[in-house]
Coordinates of C-alpha atoms and ligand atoms in Angstrom, one line a residue:
M1 CA 148.4 197.3 140.8
A2 CA 148.1 195.9 137.2
E3 CA 148.6 199.1 134.8
I4 CA 146.4 199.5 131.5
V5 CA 149.3 201.2 129.5
G6 CA 147.1 201.8 126.3
A7 CA 145.1 200.3 123.5
Y8 CA 146.0 199.5 120.2
F9 CA 143.6 198.9 117.1
T10 CA 144.3 197.7 113.7
S11 CA 142.6 195.7 110.9
H12 CA 143.8 192.0 110.6
V13 CA 143.6 191.0 106.6
P14 CA 145.1 187.8 105.8
A15 CA 147.1 189.0 103.0
I16 CA 149.2 191.2 105.3
G17 CA 150.9 188.1 106.7
G18 CA 151.5 187.1 103.1
A19 CA 153.3 190.5 102.6
I20 CA 155.4 190.1 105.6
H21 CA 156.4 186.5 104.7
R22 CA 157.4 187.7 101.4
G23 CA 158.9 191.2 102.8
L24 CA 156.8 193.5 100.6
Q25 CA 156.8 196.3 103.4
Q26 CA 158.4 198.6 100.7
D27 CA 156.5 197.7 97.7
P28 CA 154.4 200.6 96.6
Y29 CA 151.1 198.9 97.4
W30 CA 152.0 197.9 100.9
K31 CA 154.0 200.9 101.9
P32 CA 151.8 203.4 103.1
F33 CA 150.1 200.7 105.2
F34 CA 153.2 199.4 106.8
D35 CA 154.2 202.9 107.1
G36 CA 151.6 203.2 109.9
F37 CA 153.3 200.7 112.3
P38 CA 157.0 202.1 113.6
P39 CA 154.9 204.7 115.9
V40 CA 153.1 201.7 117.1
Q41 CA 156.3 199.8 117.4
E42 CA 157.8 202.6 119.5
W43 CA 155.0 203.2 121.5
L44 CA 155.1 199.2 122.6
A45 CA 159.0 199.6 123.1
K46 CA 158.2 202.6 125.5
V47 CA 155.4 201.3 127.5
K48 CA 156.6 197.8 127.5
P49 CA 153.4 195.5 128.2
D50 CA 153.7 192.1 129.3
V51 CA 150.1 190.8 129.0
A52 CA 147.9 191.6 126.2
I53 CA 144.1 191.4 126.3
V54 CA 143.0 190.9 122.6
F55 CA 139.4 191.4 121.3
Y56 CA 138.9 190.0 118.0
N57 CA 136.7 187.5 115.8
D58 CA 137.5 183.9 115.1
H59 CA 136.7 183.3 111.3
G60 CA 136.2 179.5 111.3
L61 CA 139.6 178.3 112.6
N62 CA 138.2 177.7 116.4
F63 CA 134.3 178.0 116.0
F64 CA 132.6 177.1 113.0
L65 CA 129.0 177.8 111.9
D66 CA 127.8 174.7 114.0
K67 CA 128.8 176.2 117.2
M68 CA 129.2 180.1 117.4
P69 CA 129.5 181.5 121.0
T70 CA 128.6 185.4 121.3
F71 CA 131.6 186.0 123.7
A72 CA 134.4 183.5 124.6
V73 CA 137.2 184.1 126.7
G74 CA 140.5 181.8 126.4
A75 CA 141.8 180.0 129.6
A76 CA 144.2 177.9 128.2
A77 CA 148.4 177.9 128.8
Q78 CA 149.1 177.9 125.3
Y79 CA 147.4 179.1 122.1
D80 CA 148.3 177.7 118.8
N81 CA 147.6 178.9 115.0
A82 CA 146.7 176.3 112.3
D83 CA 146.2 176.1 108.8
E84 CA 143.4 178.6 107.9
G85 CA 143.5 178.0 104.0
W86 CA 145.1 181.3 103.1
G87 CA 148.4 179.9 102.3
L88 CA 149.8 181.4 105.0
P89 CA 152.9 180.1 106.9
L90 CA 151.9 179.2 110.5
F91 CA 152.1 182.0 113.1
K92 CA 153.8 181.7 116.2
S93 CA 152.2 180.5 119.5
F94 CA 151.0 182.5 122.2
E95 CA 151.6 181.7 126.1
G96 CA 148.5 182.5 127.9
H97 CA 148.0 184.1 131.3
L98 CA 146.1 181.4 133.1
P99 CA 145.5 183.2 136.2
L100 CA 144.3 186.5 134.7
S101 CA 141.8 184.4 132.3
W102 CA 140.0 183.0 135.1
H103 CA 140.0 186.3 137.2
I104 CA 138.2 188.1 134.0
I105 CA 136.3 184.7 133.5
E106 CA 134.9 184.9 137.2
S107 CA 134.4 188.9 137.1
L108 CA 132.3 188.7 133.8
V109 CA 130.1 185.7 134.8
E110 CA 129.4 187.5 138.3
D111 CA 128.4 190.6 136.2
E112 CA 126.2 188.4 134.3
F113 CA 127.9 188.1 131.2
D114 CA 127.1 184.5 129.6
I115 CA 130.4 183.8 128.2
T116 CA 132.0 180.7 126.8
T117 CA 135.0 179.3 128.7
C118 CA 137.7 177.8 126.2
Q119 CA 140.5 175.9 127.8
K120 CA 141.7 174.8 124.4
M121 CA 141.6 177.8 121.6
L122 CA 143.2 177.9 118.4
I123 CA 143.8 181.8 117.5
D124 CA 143.7 182.9 113.7
H125 CA 145.0 185.6 111.5
A126 CA 142.8 188.1 113.5
L127 CA 145.1 187.8 116.3
S128 CA 148.2 186.6 115.0
I129 CA 148.5 189.8 112.2
P130 CA 148.2 192.4 114.6
F131 CA 151.4 191.0 116.9
E132 CA 153.2 190.6 113.4
L133 CA 153.0 194.0 112.6
A134 CA 153.6 195.5 116.0
Y135 CA 156.4 193.2 117.1
P136 CA 158.3 192.6 113.3
N137 CA 160.9 190.0 114.0
A138 CA 160.4 188.9 117.5
D139 CA 161.4 185.4 117.8
K140 CA 158.8 185.1 120.7
W141 CA 155.9 187.3 121.7
P142 CA 156.9 189.5 124.5
T143 CA 153.3 189.5 125.9
K144 CA 151.3 186.7 127.5
L145 CA 147.6 186.4 125.9
V146 CA 144.2 186.5 127.3
P147 CA 141.9 186.1 123.9
I148 CA 138.2 187.4 123.8
A149 CA 136.6 186.4 120.8
I150 CA 133.4 188.2 119.7
N151 CA 130.7 186.9 117.5
T152 CA 131.0 189.2 114.3
V153 CA 130.3 186.3 111.6
Q154 CA 126.8 184.5 112.2
H155 CA 123.7 186.3 112.9
P156 CA 122.5 187.3 115.6
L157 CA 125.5 189.2 116.7
P158 CA 125.8 191.0 119.9
S159 CA 124.8 194.5 120.0
A160 CA 127.5 197.2 119.9
K161 CA 126.3 198.7 123.3
R162 CA 126.4 195.2 124.5
V163 CA 130.0 194.7 123.4
L164 CA 130.7 198.1 124.9
A165 CA 129.4 196.8 128.2
L166 CA 131.4 193.7 127.7
G167 CA 134.8 195.6 127.3
Q168 CA 133.8 198.0 130.5
A169 CA 133.2 194.7 132.5
V170 CA 136.7 193.6 131.6
N171 CA 138.1 196.8 132.7
K172 CA 136.2 196.1 136.0
A173 CA 137.8 192.8 136.2
I174 CA 141.1 194.6 135.6
Q175 CA 140.7 197.0 138.4
S176 CA 140.2 194.2 141.0
W177 CA 143.0 192.1 139.5
Q178 CA 145.9 192.0 142.4
G179 CA 148.6 191.5 140.0
D180 CA 151.2 194.1 138.8
E181 CA 151.3 193.5 135.0
R182 CA 151.5 195.9 132.7
I183 CA 148.4 195.2 130.1
V184 CA 148.0 196.6 126.5
V185 CA 144.2 196.1 125.4
I186 CA 143.8 195.3 121.7
G187 CA 141.0 195.5 119.2
T188 CA 141.6 193.9 115.7
G189 CA 139.4 193.8 112.5
G190 CA 137.6 196.4 110.5
L191 CA 137.4 199.0 109.3
S192 CA 134.8 199.2 106.5
H193 CA 134.8 196.0 104.0
Q194 CA 132.6 193.4 102.6
L195 CA 134.2 190.5 101.1
D196 CA 131.1 188.6 99.7
G197 CA 127.8 189.4 98.0
E198 CA 126.6 192.1 95.8
R199 CA 128.5 194.6 97.7
A200 CA 131.7 192.9 97.8
G201 CA 134.7 195.6 97.9
F202 CA 132.1 198.1 99.6
I203 CA 134.1 200.8 101.7
N204 CA 132.7 203.7 103.5
Q205 CA 135.3 206.3 104.4
D206 CA 132.9 208.7 106.2
Y207 CA 131.5 206.1 108.4
D208 CA 135.5 204.8 109.0
K209 CA 136.2 208.4 110.1
F210 CA 133.2 208.8 112.2
C211 CA 134.4 205.9 114.1
M212 CA 138.0 206.9 114.5
D213 CA 137.1 210.3 115.6
N214 CA 134.8 209.3 118.2
L215 CA 136.5 205.8 119.5
S216 CA 138.4 208.0 122.0
V217 CA 136.1 210.8 123.0
D218 CA 132.9 209.2 122.9
P219 CA 132.7 205.7 122.2
A220 CA 129.0 205.6 122.9
A221 CA 128.2 207.1 119.8
L222 CA 129.7 203.7 118.1
T223 CA 126.8 201.9 119.9
K224 CA 123.8 204.1 118.7
D225 CA 123.1 202.0 115.6
S226 CA 121.8 198.5 115.5
V227 CA 124.1 195.8 114.3
H228 CA 122.3 195.6 110.9
E229 CA 122.7 199.5 110.6
I230 CA 126.4 198.9 111.4
V231 CA 126.6 196.2 108.5
R232 CA 124.6 198.7 106.1
L233 CA 127.3 201.3 107.1
S234 CA 130.4 199.3 107.3
G235 CA 129.8 196.1 105.3
T236 CA 129.4 192.6 106.4
Q237 CA 132.8 192.3 107.7
G238 CA 133.1 196.0 108.4
V239 CA 131.0 194.7 111.6
E240 CA 134.5 193.8 113.0
I241 CA 134.4 197.0 114.4
L242 CA 132.7 195.5 117.3
N243 CA 136.0 194.3 118.4
W244 CA 137.2 197.7 118.5
I245 CA 134.5 198.9 120.5
G246 CA 135.1 195.9 123.1
A247 CA 138.6 196.9 123.7
R248 CA 137.8 200.6 123.9
G249 CA 135.4 199.6 126.8
A250 CA 138.3 197.6 128.4
M251 CA 140.7 200.3 128.6
G252 CA 138.8 202.5 130.9
E253 CA 136.6 205.6 130.4
G254 CA 139.0 208.4 130.0
V255 CA 141.6 209.0 127.0
A256 CA 144.6 211.1 127.9
A257 CA 145.9 211.1 124.1
E258 CA 145.4 209.9 120.6
I259 CA 149.1 208.8 120.1
H260 CA 148.7 207.5 116.6
R261 CA 146.5 207.0 113.6
N262 CA 146.8 205.4 110.0
Y263 CA 144.2 205.0 107.3
H264 CA 144.9 203.5 104.1
I265 CA 142.6 202.2 101.4
P266 CA 142.5 199.4 100.2
I267 CA 144.6 196.5 101.6
S268 CA 142.7 193.6 100.1
N269 CA 139.0 194.3 100.1
T270 CA 139.6 196.2 103.5
A271 CA 139.8 200.2 104.6
A272 CA 142.9 199.5 106.7
A273 CA 143.0 201.4 110.0
T274 CA 145.6 201.8 113.0
M275 CA 145.3 203.5 116.1
V276 CA 146.9 203.8 119.7
L277 CA 145.1 205.4 122.5
E278 CA 146.6 206.2 126.1
P279 CA 144.3 206.1 129.1
A280 CA 143.8 209.0 131.3
Ligands
DHB1 C1 140.0 190.3 104.4 C2 139.6 191.3 105.6 C3 139.2 190.3 107.0 O1 138.8 191.0 107.9 C4 139.4 188.9 107.0 O2 139.3 188.6 108.0 C5 140.0 188.2 105.6 C6 140.0 188.6 104.6 C7 140.5 191.0 103.2 O3 140.1 192.1 102.9 O4 141.0 190.2 102.0
FE2 FE1 138.2 189.8 109.5

């Protein structure tokens, strides 16, 4: 039977890609952020996942405002990055896990989630940067990919409660999968940040702490607020916490241990956070 080895959560700011490209990991601005990743890298080297199920949001590279699925699941043999306009070098492609993608898609539809199935899917910084951080200097990503994109961009957004339920339904799909893969679940984005408007630069440390403290023990606490309230608390882009909530649901109910946590303000406009949880 497949095993969920744990969950890894991290922010996904594009500027991180530029810092990696320019080798700025020891630069005083970047060091406190990059110092949060050796424990993630060591943990991954120990648990050795061969598949990653990644909850993230597309930022306009694959979906634009003219077509915005609430939940989209990839079913492609390969996922490529393309120029997103941040001046970043192109990120490496991913090999898809097609049979697992289709199994998850069939199981989600059976459970009445009206998802969009994507047999072609470009992936952006929200997917690539967490891998660049987790596997620095890799020639090729060591895991196959099942991407799950959540609309955190164009309102109406799904509720946090619905996203947790989606994640739990993905967990149920994994439980009925016959393969023997070692699966890591990943949630990207957040924590509090707002890129635009009057509150540009908004950060809320108290709310971020609330999210990190409850993620393992009481994820339902993160679903009590409406998405509009979450935007108020965390910023227009802080609502990317939805991706963390989906991934938390997918790792299963019990958490044995919080393996690692790092929190650093700011990276660009973002309260940057990293966590690793192991399931019970
Ligand atoms: C920033 C943060 C994001 O989550 C993103 O997708 C783009 C930019 C930022 O803080 O610059
Ligand atoms: Fe983002």
